Each structure stands twice: as C-alpha cells, then as structure tokens.
Backbone as a printed PyTorch tensor [residue, N CA C, xyz], in Angstrom:
tensor([[[ 16.0870,  -2.6700,  -8.8330],
         [ 14.8050,  -3.0290,  -8.2260],
         [ 13.8270,  -1.5690,  -8.5490]],

        [[ 12.5580,  -1.6970,  -8.9960],
         [ 11.9700,  -0.5380,  -9.5720],
         [ 11.2360,   0.0780,  -7.9710]],

        [[ 11.6050,   1.3200,  -7.9460],
         [ 11.0930,   2.0370,  -6.9450],
         [ 11.0960,   3.6520,  -7.4420]],

        [[ 10.0800,   4.1690,  -6.6030],
         [ 10.0390,   5.8570,  -6.8160],
         [  9.6700,   6.2350,  -5.5640]],

        [[  9.7180,   7.7390,  -5.7680],
         [  9.3910,   8.2610,  -4.0770],
         [  8.1150,   8.1440,  -3.6840]],

        [[  8.0320,   8.2060,  -2.2310],
         [  6.4630,   7.7800,  -1.9400],
         [  5.6590,   8.4980,  -2.5200]],

        [[  4.3980,   7.9250,  -2.5290],
         [  3.1680,   8.6680,  -2.9180],
         [  2.3010,   8.4630,  -1.7520]],

        [[  1.9540,  10.0140,  -1.3470],
         [  0.9360,  10.4600,  -0.6510],
         [ -0.0850,  10.5360,  -1.0260]],

        [[ -0.9430,   9.4560,  -0.7620],
         [ -2.5400,   9.3790,  -1.2800],
         [ -3.5840,   9.8840,  -0.6400]],

        [[ -3.0230,  10.6000,   0.5330],
         [ -4.3220,  11.3390,   1.2720],
         [ -4.1950,  12.8480,   0.8490]],

        [[ -5.4910,  13.2590,   0.6010],
         [ -5.7910,  14.5580,   0.0470],
         [ -5.5090,  15.7920,   0.9230]],

        [[ -5.1390,  15.6640,   2.1870],
         [ -4.8710,  17.0280,   2.8640],
         [ -3.4560,  17.3380,   2.6880]],

        [[ -3.2080,  18.7130,   3.1200],
         [ -1.9510,  19.2370,   2.9620],
         [ -0.7070,  18.4010,   3.4780]],

        [[  0.3250,  18.4040,   2.5220],
         [  1.5790,  17.2700,   2.7160],
         [  2.1970,  17.8570,   3.9420]],

        [[  1.9620,  19.3910,   4.3640],
         [  2.8590,  19.8800,   5.3970],
         [  2.3070,  19.6770,   6.8650]],

        [[  1.3080,  18.8060,   6.6830],
         [  0.8080,  18.1750,   8.0460],
         [  1.1640,  16.9060,   8.5800]],

        [[  2.1470,  16.2620,   7.6310],
         [  2.5680,  15.1120,   7.8970],
         [  3.1930,  14.9400,   9.7150]],

        [[  2.3760,  13.8670,  10.0300],
         [  2.7970,  13.8140,  11.6710],
         [  2.5080,  12.2280,  12.0840]],

        [[  2.1100,  12.2030,  13.3990],
         [  1.8460,  10.5510,  13.8070],
         [  0.7510,  10.4210,  13.2560]],

        [[ -0.0950,  11.0670,  12.4710],
         [ -1.4700,  10.3150,  11.8130],
         [ -1.1670,   9.7880,  10.4860]],

        [[  0.0480,   9.9100,   9.9500],
         [  0.4610,   9.0200,   8.5200],
         [  1.6400,   8.1170,   9.0030]],

        [[  1.5410,   7.1190,   7.8580],
         [  2.7030,   5.9260,   8.1970],
         [  3.1650,   5.8090,   6.7860]],

        [[  4.3880,   5.6820,   6.7310],
         [  5.1280,   5.3090,   5.1910],
         [  5.2180,   3.8290,   5.2130]],

        [[  4.5460,   3.2480,   4.2110],
         [  4.6760,   1.7340,   4.2420],
         [  4.7600,   1.6810,   2.5700]],

        [[  5.5220,   0.1880,   2.3350],
         [  5.7260,  -0.0120,   0.9250],
         [  4.9000,  -1.3720,   0.5090]],

        [[  4.5150,  -1.3710,  -0.8210],
         [  4.1180,  -2.9230,  -1.4390],
         [  5.3230,  -3.1630,  -2.2250]],

        [[  5.4200,  -4.4610,  -1.9500],
         [  6.4940,  -5.1660,  -2.4640],
         [  5.9900,  -6.4030,  -3.4190]],

        [[  6.3160,  -6.4920,  -4.4690],
         [  6.0940,  -7.8040,  -5.5230],
         [  7.4730,  -8.0420,  -6.3990]],

        [[  7.0880,  -9.3210,  -6.6510],
         [  8.1540,  -9.7600,  -7.6400],
         [  7.8100,  -9.3610,  -9.0790]],

        [[  8.7590,  -8.9990, -10.0380],
         [ 10.2710,  -9.0720,  -9.6700],
         [ 10.6840,  -7.7060,  -9.4030]],

        [[ 11.1850,  -7.8440,  -8.1300],
         [ 11.8080,  -6.3080,  -7.8420],
         [ 11.0810,  -5.2990,  -8.0570]],

        [[  9.9130,  -5.2120,  -7.6010],
         [  9.0650,  -4.0340,  -7.7610],
         [  8.7840,  -3.6740,  -5.9470]],

        [[  8.7790,  -2.1920,  -5.7440],
         [  8.9330,  -1.5490,  -4.3520],
         [  8.0220,  -0.1990,  -4.6190]],

        [[  6.8290,  -0.2630,  -4.4410],
         [  5.9030,   1.0620,  -4.2730],
         [  5.8160,   1.6340,  -2.9620]],

        [[  6.3560,   2.5040,  -2.5920],
         [  6.3310,   3.2970,  -1.2790],
         [  5.0210,   4.2010,  -1.1370]],

        [[  4.4030,   4.3370,  -0.2620],
         [  3.1660,   4.7280,   0.2480],
         [  3.0860,   5.7870,   1.6890]],

        [[  2.6070,   6.8510,   1.7160],
         [  2.4290,   7.5550,   2.7690],
         [  0.7700,   7.6840,   2.9420]],

        [[  0.5420,   7.0840,   4.2700],
         [ -1.2600,   6.8590,   4.1890],
         [ -1.5350,   7.1980,   5.1560]],

        [[ -2.6750,   7.8230,   5.6160],
         [ -3.2510,   8.2940,   7.2580],
         [ -3.3910,   6.8170,   7.9370]],

        [[ -3.4900,   6.8670,   9.1380],
         [ -3.2880,   5.7540,   9.7690],
         [ -4.8130,   4.9370,  10.0400]],

        [[ -5.8630,   6.0940,  10.0310],
         [ -7.3370,   5.4410,   9.6480],
         [ -7.7220,   5.4320,   8.4540]],

        [[ -7.1470,   5.6090,   7.4030],
         [ -7.5040,   5.4460,   6.1930],
         [ -7.3040,   3.9270,   5.7510]],

        [[ -8.5660,   3.5710,   4.9310],
         [ -8.8000,   2.3230,   4.3190],
         [ -7.3950,   1.9960,   3.2920]],

        [[ -6.9350,   0.8040,   3.5100],
         [ -5.6030,   0.4680,   2.6770],
         [ -6.2650,   0.0450,   1.0170]],

        [[ -7.3160,   0.0060,   0.8340],
         [ -8.0710,   0.0520,  -0.3810],
         [ -7.4740,   0.8510,  -1.2480]],

        [[ -7.4540,   2.2670,  -0.5920],
         [ -6.7920,   3.2580,  -1.7420],
         [ -5.3090,   3.2540,  -2.0670]],

        [[ -4.5760,   2.7430,  -1.4320],
         [ -3.1190,   2.1400,  -1.6790],
         [ -3.1400,   1.1510,  -2.6020]],

        [[ -3.7860,  -0.3040,  -2.2940],
         [ -3.9360,  -1.0550,  -3.2810],
         [ -4.6510,  -0.8670,  -4.5090]],

        [[ -5.5900,  -0.0320,  -4.7020],
         [ -6.0890,   0.4720,  -6.1000],
         [ -5.0150,   1.1650,  -6.9510]],

        [[ -4.1620,   1.7310,  -6.2910],
         [ -3.3540,   2.5350,  -6.9360],
         [ -2.2890,   1.9340,  -7.4230]],

        [[ -1.7440,   0.7050,  -6.4150],
         [ -0.6480,  -0.1920,  -7.3000],
         [ -1.0490,  -1.0220,  -8.3310]],

        [[ -2.3890,  -1.3670,  -8.1730],
         [ -2.9380,  -2.1440,  -9.2090],
         [ -3.0630,  -1.3940, -10.4070]],

        [[ -3.2960,  -0.3390, -10.4120],
         [ -3.4290,   0.8030, -11.6690],
         [ -1.9440,   1.1390, -12.0260]],

        [[ -1.0430,   1.4950, -11.2060],
         [  0.3130,   1.5790, -11.7610],
         [  0.9030,   0.3030, -12.2490]],

        [[  0.5140,  -0.5900, -12.1200],
         [  1.3340,  -1.9960, -12.5650],
         [  0.1300,  -2.7690, -13.6290]],

        [[ -0.9280,  -2.0880, -13.5400],
         [ -1.5850,  -2.5290, -14.7900],
         [ -2.2640,  -3.7240, -14.4050]],

        [[ -2.6480,  -4.1900, -13.2650],
         [ -3.0010,  -5.4150, -12.8640],
         [ -4.4550,  -5.4780, -12.2180]],

        [[ -5.4750,  -6.3840, -12.6730],
         [ -6.6760,  -6.4210, -11.7760],
         [ -6.6520,  -6.6550, -10.4240]],

        [[ -7.1900,  -5.7260,  -9.6520],
         [ -7.1070,  -6.1620,  -8.1610],
         [ -7.5370,  -7.4370,  -7.5350]],

        [[ -8.4810,  -7.9790,  -8.4030],
         [ -9.1060,  -9.4350,  -7.9100],
         [ -8.0230, -10.3750,  -8.3280]],

        [[ -7.0930, -10.1870,  -9.0750],
         [ -6.1750, -11.4890,  -9.3750],
         [ -4.8520, -11.1620,  -8.5610]],

        [[ -5.0050, -10.1690,  -7.5350],
         [ -3.5830, -10.0490,  -6.4100],
         [ -4.2730, -10.3760,  -5.0480]],

        [[ -3.1640, -10.9130,  -4.4220],
         [ -3.2780, -11.0780,  -3.1570],
         [ -2.3250, -10.0560,  -2.1220]],

        [[ -2.7130,  -9.3980,  -1.1390],
         [ -1.8840,  -8.5380,  -0.4390],
         [ -1.6960,  -9.2260,   0.7610]],

        [[ -0.4210,  -9.3540,   1.5770],
         [ -0.3550,  -9.7780,   2.7770],
         [  0.6170,  -8.8890,   3.6790]],

        [[  0.2660,  -8.5990,   4.9890],
         [  0.9200,  -8.1920,   5.8560],
         [  1.1420,  -9.2000,   6.9620]],

        [[  2.4300,  -9.4700,   7.4530],
         [  2.7900, -10.4180,   8.2770],
         [  2.0610, -12.0290,   8.0800]],

        [[  1.9730, -12.3590,   7.0620],
         [  1.4820, -13.5970,   6.2440],
         [ -0.0370, -13.3670,   6.7940]],

        [[ -0.8430, -12.3320,   6.6370],
         [ -2.2490, -12.2170,   6.8400],
         [ -2.5760, -11.1920,   5.6590]],

        [[ -3.6990, -12.0470,   4.9600],
         [ -4.1620, -11.5410,   3.9810],
         [ -5.0100, -10.3200,   4.5350]],

        [[ -4.5500,  -9.3410,   3.0940],
         [ -5.1320,  -7.8290,   3.7770],
         [ -6.6580,  -7.5750,   3.1070]],

        [[ -7.4080,  -7.1220,   3.8490],
         [ -8.8700,  -6.8470,   3.2720],
         [ -8.7790,  -5.4490,   2.8050]],

        [[ -9.2460,  -5.1270,   1.5580],
         [ -9.5040,  -3.3430,   1.4840],
         [ -9.9850,  -2.7820,   2.6740]],

        [[-10.7970,  -3.2250,   3.3440],
         [-11.1310,  -2.1740,   4.4420],
         [-10.5070,  -2.2340,   5.5550]],

        [[ -9.1400,  -2.9860,   5.7680],
         [ -8.2550,  -2.9620,   6.7330],
         [ -7.4610,  -1.2900,   6.7240]],

        [[ -7.1940,  -1.1800,   7.7390],
         [ -6.4320,   0.4190,   7.5630],
         [ -5.0700,   0.1820,   8.6670]],

        [[ -4.0120,   1.1340,   8.4730],
         [ -2.6670,   0.9110,   9.1490],
         [ -2.7960,   0.5270,  10.6070]],

        [[ -3.8070,   1.1870,  11.1280],
         [ -4.1640,   1.0240,  12.8200],
         [ -4.6890,  -0.4400,  12.9890]],

        [[ -5.7640,  -0.8900,  12.3750],
         [ -6.2900,  -2.1650,  12.6650],
         [ -5.1590,  -3.2790,  12.4630]],

        [[ -4.0650,  -2.7200,  11.3170],
         [ -2.9110,  -3.8620,  11.1820],
         [ -1.5230,  -3.5730,  12.3990]],

        [[ -1.9640,  -2.5600,  13.0860],
         [ -1.0610,  -2.0890,  13.8480],
         [  0.6610,  -1.9410,  13.1820]],

        [[  0.3420,  -1.1370,  11.9810],
         [  1.5120,  -0.8870,  10.8390],
         [  2.3920,   0.4580,  11.4070]],

        [[  3.6730,   0.3730,  11.1130],
         [  4.5390,   1.3760,  11.7810],
         [  5.2020,   1.7120,  10.4140]],

        [[  5.7600,   3.0190,  10.7370],
         [  6.8740,   3.1590,   9.3810],
         [  7.8620,   2.5270,   9.0750]],

        [[  8.0770,   2.1650,   7.6090],
         [  8.9070,   1.2960,   7.0610],
         [  8.1560,  -0.1630,   6.4940]],

        [[  6.7530,  -0.4130,   7.2720],
         [  6.2250,  -1.8320,   7.1970],
         [  6.2610,  -1.9300,   5.8110]],

        [[  6.3220,  -3.4070,   5.2770],
         [  5.8780,  -3.7900,   3.7660],
         [  4.8360,  -4.6480,   3.6030]],

        [[  3.9780,  -4.4580,   2.7900],
         [  2.8800,  -5.4040,   2.2180],
         [  3.5470,  -6.1130,   1.3400]],

        [[  3.2680,  -7.5030,   1.4370],
         [  3.7210,  -8.0300,   0.1980],
         [  2.4740,  -8.4550,  -0.7130]],

        [[  2.8570,  -8.5090,  -1.8460],
         [  1.8720,  -8.8290,  -2.6760],
         [  2.0830, -10.0100,  -3.9770]],

        [[  1.1100, -10.8870,  -3.9950],
         [  1.3180, -12.2610,  -4.7070],
         [  0.4710, -12.1090,  -5.7270]],

        [[  0.8370, -12.5950,  -7.0880],
         [  0.2250, -12.5760,  -8.2020],
         [  0.4530, -11.4420,  -9.5280]],

        [[  1.6940, -10.8700,  -9.1860],
         [  1.9020,  -9.7550, -10.2870],
         [  2.5930, -10.4260, -11.3710]],

        [[  1.8830, -10.1730, -12.3030],
         [  2.4760, -10.8780, -13.4220],
         [  2.7750,  -9.6140, -14.6200]],

        [[  4.0490,  -9.2590, -14.8550],
         [  4.6510,  -8.2930, -15.8100],
         [  4.6750,  -8.8940, -16.9240]],

        [[  4.2870,  -8.6630, -18.2700],
         [  4.8210,  -9.0220, -19.5810],
         [  5.3130,  -7.9150, -20.2960]],

        [[  6.5230,  -8.3280, -20.8800],
         [  7.3320,  -7.0760, -21.5440],
         [  7.2490,  -7.3630, -22.9240]]])
C-alpha cells in the first residue's frame, strides 16, 4: 500500500495541533492512501487538490465520497462531522505505469 506521513496542509505552526485539526486519509485504488492533517473549518478543496496534484489526476475526473456522500470542495471536516482517522474514498484514479 502506498502511504506517506500525514501532510499538514495548514499554514499555521504545527506545534499548535489541537482539537482544531483532524487527521484524515484519502483512499483510492489501487492501494493508495494519502494521509492529511487539516483544520476542522478549512475547506476540503485544499486536501483534494493536493491529492490530485500528487497523483497527477485532473480534479474534475475524480469523485470523493465520505460515508457514501459526494464531497463538495466547499465542505469542511466540521460540516461533515469528521473525526480523527476518518477516510475519504476517491473514485476514478487511473495510474498508468
């Protein structure tokens, strides 16, 4: 499984990690797991864009789901009631080798 250390996509000091942040992962086939640490009130757009850049996928070609609900880029961990360890599923990743 492809995994790396969590990427803190917040611009603030990492020593302030508290209840204001949540650790989530984006999971895609085949065996891709991308962990992120994101502020609870930050748009998920930032993590979704980073994932697309990391795996060289156009954002418009992917669908992201949380508990079988399509995620909008304007959603936040708070609006989706996400907690540490939650997973966003990604559909549409096509890796060519």
